[in-house]
Structure formats: C-alpha cells, structure tokens
Amino acid sequence: MKKILMILFVGIVSIGYAEVQGRFRTEDIYKMADDGNTTYEEYMNAGENSYLEGNYGDSLDFYLRAFKVEKDDIESLGGIARSYEGLNQTDKALGVYRKILKLNSTDTKALQKKLTLDKKNVSKWNYDKKEEYFEEFETYLKKTNYTNSEDIYILGSIYMNDKSFKRAYTIFKRDERGDYRNYFGAATTARFLGKYDTAIIFYKELLSEKPGFYRGYLGLGISYQMKGEYERAIENMEKYLMYQEDENVYIAMANIYMAEDRYSSAKDILEKAQAKFPDSKKIRKNLGDIYSKLGRN
C-alpha cells in the first residue's frame, strides 16, 4: 500500500507546474462563472488557454461568456469564430466572421477568413453572386498589396476551377514571394492562353524553386511542343516519366516523333509504353497507325 501511495505521489509531483496551474485556472473560471463576478478578461484568458490546448469546446464556451459580458465585442467574436473552426463547424464560423465585418468592415483578418471559408460555396452561386465575391476578394488582395501567397493561391485556384484562365493568370503572377504553387498556376494558365514563352519562364522558375514538382516538367514539355521545339519537349517529357508513368505522355511523345517523320522512334516509344500498359487501347491504336505508316501489318 505504501508503495502504491508513493507512486501516486511521484506521479502528481511529476506533472508540470504550468499544466496544473492551467487546469486549476480553467476549473476555477467555471466555478466563478456561477457567481456572476467573473470578468471579461478572465473569460478571455481562459478561452485563449483552452484554445491553445486544443480544447475548442471549452474555448467556445469561455468566449461566448466573454461576449455576453461585452456586447458587440470583436475580440471575443474572433475567439468564437476560431473555436468553431477548430470544431470544424465552418458554417457557424463563417456567420461569426460576417458579424464581425458588420461591426467593423475594415477588419482585414475577418475578411480574409470570410473569403477563405466562402470558397467552397462559389461553385453553387449564380453569375452575379460570383462576381460580387471575386470583386471583394480582389479588392482585399489590393489592400494587402498581394503580400499573402496563400490568398493569391486560393483566388487563383477558384478562377482556375471556374475556367476563368485569364483572371487566374493575372492573379497567380502577382505573387512575388516565390510560392511554387503560384508559379505553377501562372505557368499553366499562361500555357492555356497560348503564352508559351511566358509559360516556359514560369515553369523554369517553378522547377528551380522545387525540382521535385514533376508536373512542371510535363507542362514545360507541352509548352515546348506547342512552340515546335520538339527536342526540348521530348527531354522534359522524359523527365516527367521518371517520376510518373503516364500512357498519354508516351502517346504525346510518339506524336512529336511523327510530326518530325521519325516513325521508327514513334514505334519504339509506343512499344515501350505497350510493355508498361499492355491493356491500353489508345496505345494499341496508335501503334497500329504507325505500323501502317511503316508498311507493316
């Protein structure tokens, strides 16, 4: 029995002082809540401590109590919204951020959160509501001088999904902080718009920043292909295939060889592809066409 008590005592002593202190503070604040004397600051501190510990249900409760003490208080509303996000209740968080903006339309943090959380709804909206959202997001980016690469990526991606490639390109290229995702976005949208030289520049920037981002080699290869620079196109497509086997890329390389009347090379690359994708109907068809060109049955 003495041994058991000693183990329990050691266990209690071994708990960190800050942890014990934090626990007592949280429990005490709940007790104090019933006597009506708890201050706004105490609720806010308890909410912050709970939030930092990942106890989002507790932090939500404390921030709501603080808000009852100080009506229309933006700080406690911010805590409420963050707690809802922690609980994955994004629709409720979005509603709170909207309330904050009604109280203070210049709150850029709340605006950024609202725009980010609203992105999942864009595809459901009609044209006018989308345009209103796009205008609000672009205005926000201008106010922040395009300093946040993540914000740029979010809006650029929304434009991409909306097939608004010109808008996406305009946004992606504003990133001056070297986020490889925005380089890729700018390169790909430039390619879609027929700006192949520009696309090549951005793809090279991307690959210098992140050499292992193999999709960049494919985009670079396609850009060179569209310019008629076939050797460079093949070179970069081969680099892509080192990372990712893709029957469509083999077919694209065969088409490049055929455009140069290099049917034997086209045959070789497709036979290599057929060994890797024996059930591919597309490869079989393209090989059949090449065999016909070479006079084989």
CSV table of C-alpha atoms in Angstrom, one decimal:
chain,number,residue,atom,x,y,z
A,1,MET,CA,0.0,0.0,0.0
A,2,LYS,CA,2.8,2.4,0.9
A,3,LYS,CA,4.4,1.6,-2.5
A,4,ILE,CA,1.2,2.4,-4.3
A,5,LEU,CA,0.8,5.7,-2.4
A,6,MET,CA,4.4,6.6,-3.2
A,7,ILE,CA,3.8,6.0,-7.0
A,8,LEU,CA,0.7,8.2,-6.9
A,9,PHE,CA,2.6,10.9,-5.1
A,10,VAL,CA,5.5,10.9,-7.6
A,11,GLY,CA,3.0,10.9,-10.4
A,12,ILE,CA,1.3,14.0,-9.1
A,13,VAL,CA,4.6,15.8,-8.4
A,14,SER,CA,5.9,15.0,-12.0
A,15,ILE,CA,3.0,16.9,-13.6
A,16,GLY,CA,4.4,20.2,-14.9
A,17,TYR,CA,3.6,23.3,-12.8
A,18,ALA,CA,2.2,25.1,-15.9
A,19,GLU,CA,-0.1,22.2,-16.7
A,20,VAL,CA,-1.6,22.1,-13.1
A,21,GLN,CA,-1.9,25.8,-13.0
A,22,GLY,CA,-3.7,25.9,-16.3
A,23,ARG,CA,-6.1,23.1,-15.2
A,24,PHE,CA,-7.0,24.9,-11.9
A,25,ARG,CA,-7.5,28.1,-13.7
A,26,THR,CA,-9.9,26.5,-16.1
A,27,GLU,CA,-11.8,24.8,-13.4
A,28,ASP,CA,-11.9,27.9,-11.2
A,29,ILE,CA,-13.3,30.0,-14.0
A,30,TYR,CA,-16.2,27.6,-14.5
A,31,LYS,CA,-16.9,27.9,-10.7
A,32,MET,CA,-16.6,31.7,-10.8
A,33,ALA,CA,-19.0,31.8,-13.8
A,34,ASP,CA,-21.9,30.9,-11.5
A,35,ASP,CA,-21.3,33.8,-9.1
A,36,GLY,CA,-21.6,36.5,-11.7
A,37,ASN,CA,-18.3,38.1,-10.7
A,38,THR,CA,-16.1,36.7,-13.4
A,39,THR,CA,-14.6,39.5,-15.5
A,40,TYR,CA,-14.4,39.8,-19.3
A,41,GLU,CA,-10.6,39.5,-19.1
A,42,GLU,CA,-10.8,36.3,-17.1
A,43,TYR,CA,-13.1,34.7,-19.6
A,44,MET,CA,-10.9,35.8,-22.5
A,45,ASN,CA,-7.8,34.4,-20.8
A,46,ALA,CA,-9.5,31.1,-20.1
A,47,GLY,CA,-10.7,31.0,-23.7
A,48,GLU,CA,-7.2,31.6,-25.0
A,49,ASN,CA,-5.7,29.0,-22.8
A,50,SER,CA,-8.3,26.4,-23.8
A,51,TYR,CA,-7.9,27.2,-27.5
A,52,LEU,CA,-4.1,26.9,-27.4
A,53,GLU,CA,-4.5,23.5,-25.7
A,54,GLY,CA,-6.9,22.4,-28.5
A,55,ASN,CA,-9.9,22.3,-26.2
A,56,TYR,CA,-12.2,24.1,-28.7
A,57,GLY,CA,-15.4,23.3,-27.0
A,58,ASP,CA,-14.2,24.9,-23.8
A,59,SER,CA,-12.7,27.9,-25.6
A,60,LEU,CA,-16.0,28.4,-27.4
A,61,ASP,CA,-17.9,28.4,-24.1
A,62,PHE,CA,-15.5,30.9,-22.5
A,63,TYR,CA,-15.5,33.2,-25.5
A,64,LEU,CA,-19.3,33.1,-25.6
A,65,ARG,CA,-19.4,34.1,-21.9
A,66,ALA,CA,-17.0,36.9,-22.6
A,67,PHE,CA,-19.2,38.1,-25.4
A,68,LYS,CA,-22.2,38.2,-23.0
A,69,VAL,CA,-20.2,40.5,-20.7
A,70,GLU,CA,-19.1,42.8,-23.5
A,71,LYS,CA,-21.7,43.0,-26.2
A,72,ASP,CA,-20.6,43.5,-29.8
A,73,ASP,CA,-17.0,42.8,-28.8
A,74,ILE,CA,-14.9,41.9,-31.8
A,75,GLU,CA,-12.1,40.2,-29.8
A,76,SER,CA,-14.5,37.7,-28.2
A,77,LEU,CA,-16.2,37.2,-31.5
A,78,GLY,CA,-12.9,36.4,-33.1
A,79,GLY,CA,-12.3,33.7,-30.4
A,80,ILE,CA,-15.8,32.3,-31.1
A,81,ALA,CA,-15.1,32.1,-34.8
A,82,ARG,CA,-11.7,30.4,-34.3
A,83,SER,CA,-13.3,27.9,-31.9
A,84,TYR,CA,-16.0,27.0,-34.4
A,85,GLU,CA,-13.2,26.4,-37.0
A,86,GLY,CA,-11.4,24.2,-34.5
A,87,LEU,CA,-14.6,22.2,-34.1
A,88,ASN,CA,-14.9,22.0,-37.9
A,89,GLN,CA,-18.2,24.0,-37.8
A,90,THR,CA,-17.2,26.2,-40.7
A,91,ASP,CA,-20.6,27.5,-41.5
A,92,LYS,CA,-21.0,28.8,-38.0
A,93,ALA,CA,-17.5,30.3,-38.1
A,94,LEU,CA,-18.4,32.0,-41.4
A,95,GLY,CA,-21.5,33.5,-39.8
A,96,VAL,CA,-19.5,35.0,-37.0
A,97,TYR,CA,-16.9,36.5,-39.3
A,98,ARG,CA,-19.7,38.1,-41.2
A,99,LYS,CA,-21.0,39.6,-38.0
A,100,ILE,CA,-17.5,40.9,-37.2
A,101,LEU,CA,-17.4,42.6,-40.6
A,102,LYS,CA,-20.8,44.2,-39.9
A,103,LEU,CA,-19.3,45.7,-36.8
A,104,ASN,CA,-16.0,46.7,-38.5
A,105,SER,CA,-15.9,46.5,-42.3
A,106,THR,CA,-12.1,47.2,-42.3
A,107,ASP,CA,-11.2,44.1,-40.2
A,108,THR,CA,-8.9,42.5,-42.8
A,109,LYS,CA,-8.3,39.4,-40.8
A,110,ALA,CA,-12.1,38.7,-40.6
A,111,LEU,CA,-12.4,39.5,-44.3
A,112,GLN,CA,-9.6,37.1,-45.2
A,113,LYS,CA,-11.3,34.3,-43.1
A,114,LYS,CA,-14.7,35.0,-44.6
A,115,LEU,CA,-13.4,34.9,-48.2
A,116,THR,CA,-11.4,31.7,-47.5
A,117,LEU,CA,-14.3,29.9,-45.8
A,118,ASP,CA,-16.7,31.0,-48.5
A,119,LYS,CA,-14.6,29.5,-51.3
A,120,LYS,CA,-16.4,26.1,-51.0
A,121,ASN,CA,-19.7,27.9,-51.9
A,122,VAL,CA,-18.5,29.7,-55.1
A,123,SER,CA,-19.4,26.8,-57.5
A,124,LYS,CA,-23.0,26.9,-56.2
A,125,TRP,CA,-23.6,30.6,-56.8
A,126,ASN,CA,-25.1,32.4,-59.9
A,127,TYR,CA,-23.0,34.7,-62.0
A,128,ASP,CA,-23.9,37.9,-60.1
A,129,LYS,CA,-23.0,36.5,-56.7
A,130,LYS,CA,-19.8,35.0,-58.0
A,131,GLU,CA,-18.8,38.4,-59.5
A,132,GLU,CA,-19.5,40.1,-56.2
A,133,TYR,CA,-17.3,37.6,-54.4
A,134,PHE,CA,-14.5,37.9,-57.0
A,135,GLU,CA,-14.6,41.7,-56.7
A,136,GLU,CA,-14.4,41.6,-52.9
A,137,PHE,CA,-11.5,39.2,-53.0
A,138,GLU,CA,-9.5,41.2,-55.5
A,139,THR,CA,-10.2,44.4,-53.5
A,140,TYR,CA,-8.9,42.6,-50.4
A,141,LEU,CA,-5.7,41.5,-52.2
A,142,LYS,CA,-5.1,45.0,-53.5
A,143,LYS,CA,-5.5,46.4,-49.9
A,144,THR,CA,-2.9,43.9,-48.6
A,145,ASN,CA,-0.6,44.6,-51.6
A,146,TYR,CA,-0.7,40.9,-52.7
A,147,THR,CA,1.7,40.0,-49.8
A,148,ASN,CA,0.0,36.7,-48.8
A,149,SER,CA,0.9,33.9,-51.2
A,150,GLU,CA,-1.8,31.7,-49.8
A,151,ASP,CA,-4.5,34.2,-50.5
A,152,ILE,CA,-3.2,34.5,-54.1
A,153,TYR,CA,-3.3,30.8,-54.5
A,154,ILE,CA,-6.8,30.5,-53.1
A,155,LEU,CA,-8.3,33.1,-55.5
A,156,GLY,CA,-6.2,31.8,-58.5
A,157,SER,CA,-7.4,28.3,-57.9
A,158,ILE,CA,-11.0,29.4,-57.7
A,159,TYR,CA,-10.6,31.2,-61.0
A,160,MET,CA,-9.0,28.0,-62.4
A,161,ASN,CA,-11.9,25.9,-61.3
A,162,ASP,CA,-14.3,28.4,-62.8
A,163,LYS,CA,-12.3,28.2,-66.1
A,164,SER,CA,-11.5,31.9,-65.9
A,165,PHE,CA,-7.9,31.4,-67.1
A,166,LYS,CA,-7.1,35.0,-67.9
A,167,ARG,CA,-8.2,36.1,-64.4
A,168,ALA,CA,-6.3,33.2,-62.8
A,169,TYR,CA,-3.1,34.1,-64.7
A,170,THR,CA,-3.4,37.8,-63.7
A,171,ILE,CA,-3.7,36.8,-60.0
A,172,PHE,CA,-1.1,34.0,-59.9
A,173,LYS,CA,1.6,36.1,-61.5
A,174,ARG,CA,1.2,38.8,-58.7
A,175,ASP,CA,3.0,36.6,-56.2
A,176,GLU,CA,6.5,37.9,-55.7
A,177,ARG,CA,7.3,35.6,-52.7
A,178,GLY,CA,8.2,32.6,-54.7
A,179,ASP,CA,5.4,30.2,-53.8
A,180,TYR,CA,5.9,27.3,-56.2
A,181,ARG,CA,2.1,26.7,-56.4
A,182,ASN,CA,1.6,30.2,-57.8
A,183,TYR,CA,4.5,29.7,-60.3
A,184,PHE,CA,2.7,26.5,-61.5
A,185,GLY,CA,-0.6,28.3,-61.7
A,186,ALA,CA,0.8,31.2,-63.7
A,187,ALA,CA,2.7,28.8,-66.0
A,188,THR,CA,-0.3,26.6,-66.7
A,189,THR,CA,-2.8,29.4,-67.2
A,190,ALA,CA,-0.3,31.2,-69.5
A,191,ARG,CA,0.0,27.9,-71.5
A,192,PHE,CA,-3.8,27.7,-71.7
A,193,LEU,CA,-3.8,31.2,-73.0
A,194,GLY,CA,-1.2,30.5,-75.7
A,195,LYS,CA,1.5,32.5,-74.0
A,196,TYR,CA,4.1,29.7,-74.4
A,197,ASP,CA,7.3,31.8,-73.9
A,198,THR,CA,5.8,33.2,-70.6
A,199,ALA,CA,4.7,29.7,-69.6
A,200,ILE,CA,8.2,28.4,-70.1
A,201,ILE,CA,9.7,31.2,-67.9
A,202,PHE,CA,7.3,30.4,-65.1
A,203,TYR,CA,7.8,26.6,-65.4
A,204,LYS,CA,11.5,27.1,-65.1
A,205,GLU,CA,11.0,29.4,-62.0
A,206,LEU,CA,8.9,26.6,-60.5
A,207,LEU,CA,11.4,23.9,-61.1
A,208,SER,CA,14.3,26.0,-59.8
A,209,GLU,CA,12.3,26.5,-56.6
A,210,LYS,CA,11.0,22.9,-56.4
A,211,PRO,CA,12.8,20.5,-58.7
A,212,GLY,CA,10.8,17.5,-57.5
A,213,PHE,CA,7.5,19.0,-58.6
A,214,TYR,CA,7.4,16.7,-61.6
A,215,ARG,CA,4.2,18.1,-63.1
A,216,GLY,CA,6.3,21.1,-64.0
A,217,TYR,CA,8.4,19.0,-66.5
A,218,LEU,CA,5.2,17.9,-68.3
A,219,GLY,CA,4.0,21.5,-68.5
A,220,LEU,CA,7.3,22.6,-69.8
A,221,GLY,CA,7.4,19.8,-72.3
A,222,ILE,CA,4.0,20.7,-73.6
A,223,SER,CA,4.9,24.4,-73.9
A,224,TYR,CA,8.0,23.5,-76.0
A,225,GLN,CA,5.9,21.1,-78.1
A,226,MET,CA,3.4,23.9,-78.8
A,227,LYS,CA,6.3,26.1,-79.9
A,228,GLY,CA,7.7,23.4,-82.2
A,229,GLU,CA,10.8,22.9,-80.1
A,230,TYR,CA,10.5,19.2,-80.2
A,231,GLU,CA,13.8,18.1,-78.8
A,232,ARG,CA,13.3,20.1,-75.6
A,233,ALA,CA,9.7,18.9,-75.4
A,234,ILE,CA,10.9,15.3,-75.5
A,235,GLU,CA,13.6,16.0,-73.0
A,236,ASN,CA,11.2,17.3,-70.4
A,237,MET,CA,8.5,14.7,-71.0
A,238,GLU,CA,11.2,12.0,-70.4
A,239,LYS,CA,12.0,13.8,-67.1
A,240,TYR,CA,8.3,13.7,-66.2
A,241,LEU,CA,8.1,9.9,-66.9
A,242,MET,CA,11.0,9.3,-64.5
A,243,TYR,CA,8.6,10.4,-61.7
A,244,GLN,CA,5.2,9.3,-63.1
A,245,GLU,CA,4.4,6.7,-65.7
A,246,ASP,CA,1.6,8.0,-68.0
A,247,GLU,CA,0.4,6.4,-71.2
A,248,ASN,CA,-0.8,9.8,-72.5
A,249,VAL,CA,2.7,11.2,-72.2
A,250,TYR,CA,4.1,8.3,-74.2
A,251,ILE,CA,1.5,8.9,-76.9
A,252,ALA,CA,2.3,12.7,-76.9
A,253,MET,CA,6.0,11.8,-77.4
A,254,ALA,CA,5.1,9.5,-80.3
A,255,ASN,CA,3.0,12.3,-81.9
A,256,ILE,CA,6.0,14.6,-81.7
A,257,TYR,CA,8.2,12.0,-83.4
A,258,MET,CA,5.5,11.5,-86.1
A,259,ALA,CA,5.4,15.3,-86.6
A,260,GLU,CA,9.1,15.0,-87.5
A,261,ASP,CA,8.5,12.0,-89.7
A,262,ARG,CA,10.5,9.9,-87.2
A,263,TYR,CA,8.2,6.9,-87.3
A,264,SER,CA,10.7,4.4,-86.1
A,265,SER,CA,11.3,6.5,-82.9
A,266,ALA,CA,7.5,6.8,-82.5
A,267,LYS,CA,7.2,3.0,-82.8
A,268,ASP,CA,9.9,2.4,-80.3
A,269,ILE,CA,8.4,4.7,-77.7
A,270,LEU,CA,5.0,3.2,-78.1
A,271,GLU,CA,6.3,-0.3,-77.9
A,272,LYS,CA,8.0,0.6,-74.7
A,273,ALA,CA,4.7,2.1,-73.5
A,274,GLN,CA,2.8,-1.0,-74.5
A,275,ALA,CA,5.0,-3.1,-72.3
A,276,LYS,CA,4.1,-0.9,-69.4
A,277,PHE,CA,0.4,-0.6,-70.3
A,278,PRO,CA,-0.5,-3.9,-72.1
A,279,ASP,CA,-4.2,-3.3,-71.8
A,280,SER,CA,-4.2,0.3,-73.2
A,281,LYS,CA,-6.5,0.5,-76.3
A,282,LYS,CA,-5.1,4.0,-77.1
A,283,ILE,CA,-1.5,2.7,-77.3
A,284,ARG,CA,-2.6,-0.3,-79.4
A,285,LYS,CA,-4.5,2.0,-81.8
A,286,ASN,CA,-1.5,4.4,-82.2
A,287,LEU,CA,0.9,1.6,-82.7
A,288,GLY,CA,-1.4,0.2,-85.4
A,289,ASP,CA,-1.3,3.5,-87.2
A,290,ILE,CA,2.4,3.7,-87.0
A,291,TYR,CA,2.8,0.1,-88.3
A,292,SER,CA,0.7,1.1,-91.3
A,293,LYS,CA,2.9,4.0,-91.9
A,294,LEU,CA,5.9,1.7,-91.9
A,295,GLY,CA,4.3,-0.7,-94.2
A,296,ARG,CA,3.7,-3.4,-91.6
A,297,ASN,CA,0.5,-5.5,-90.9
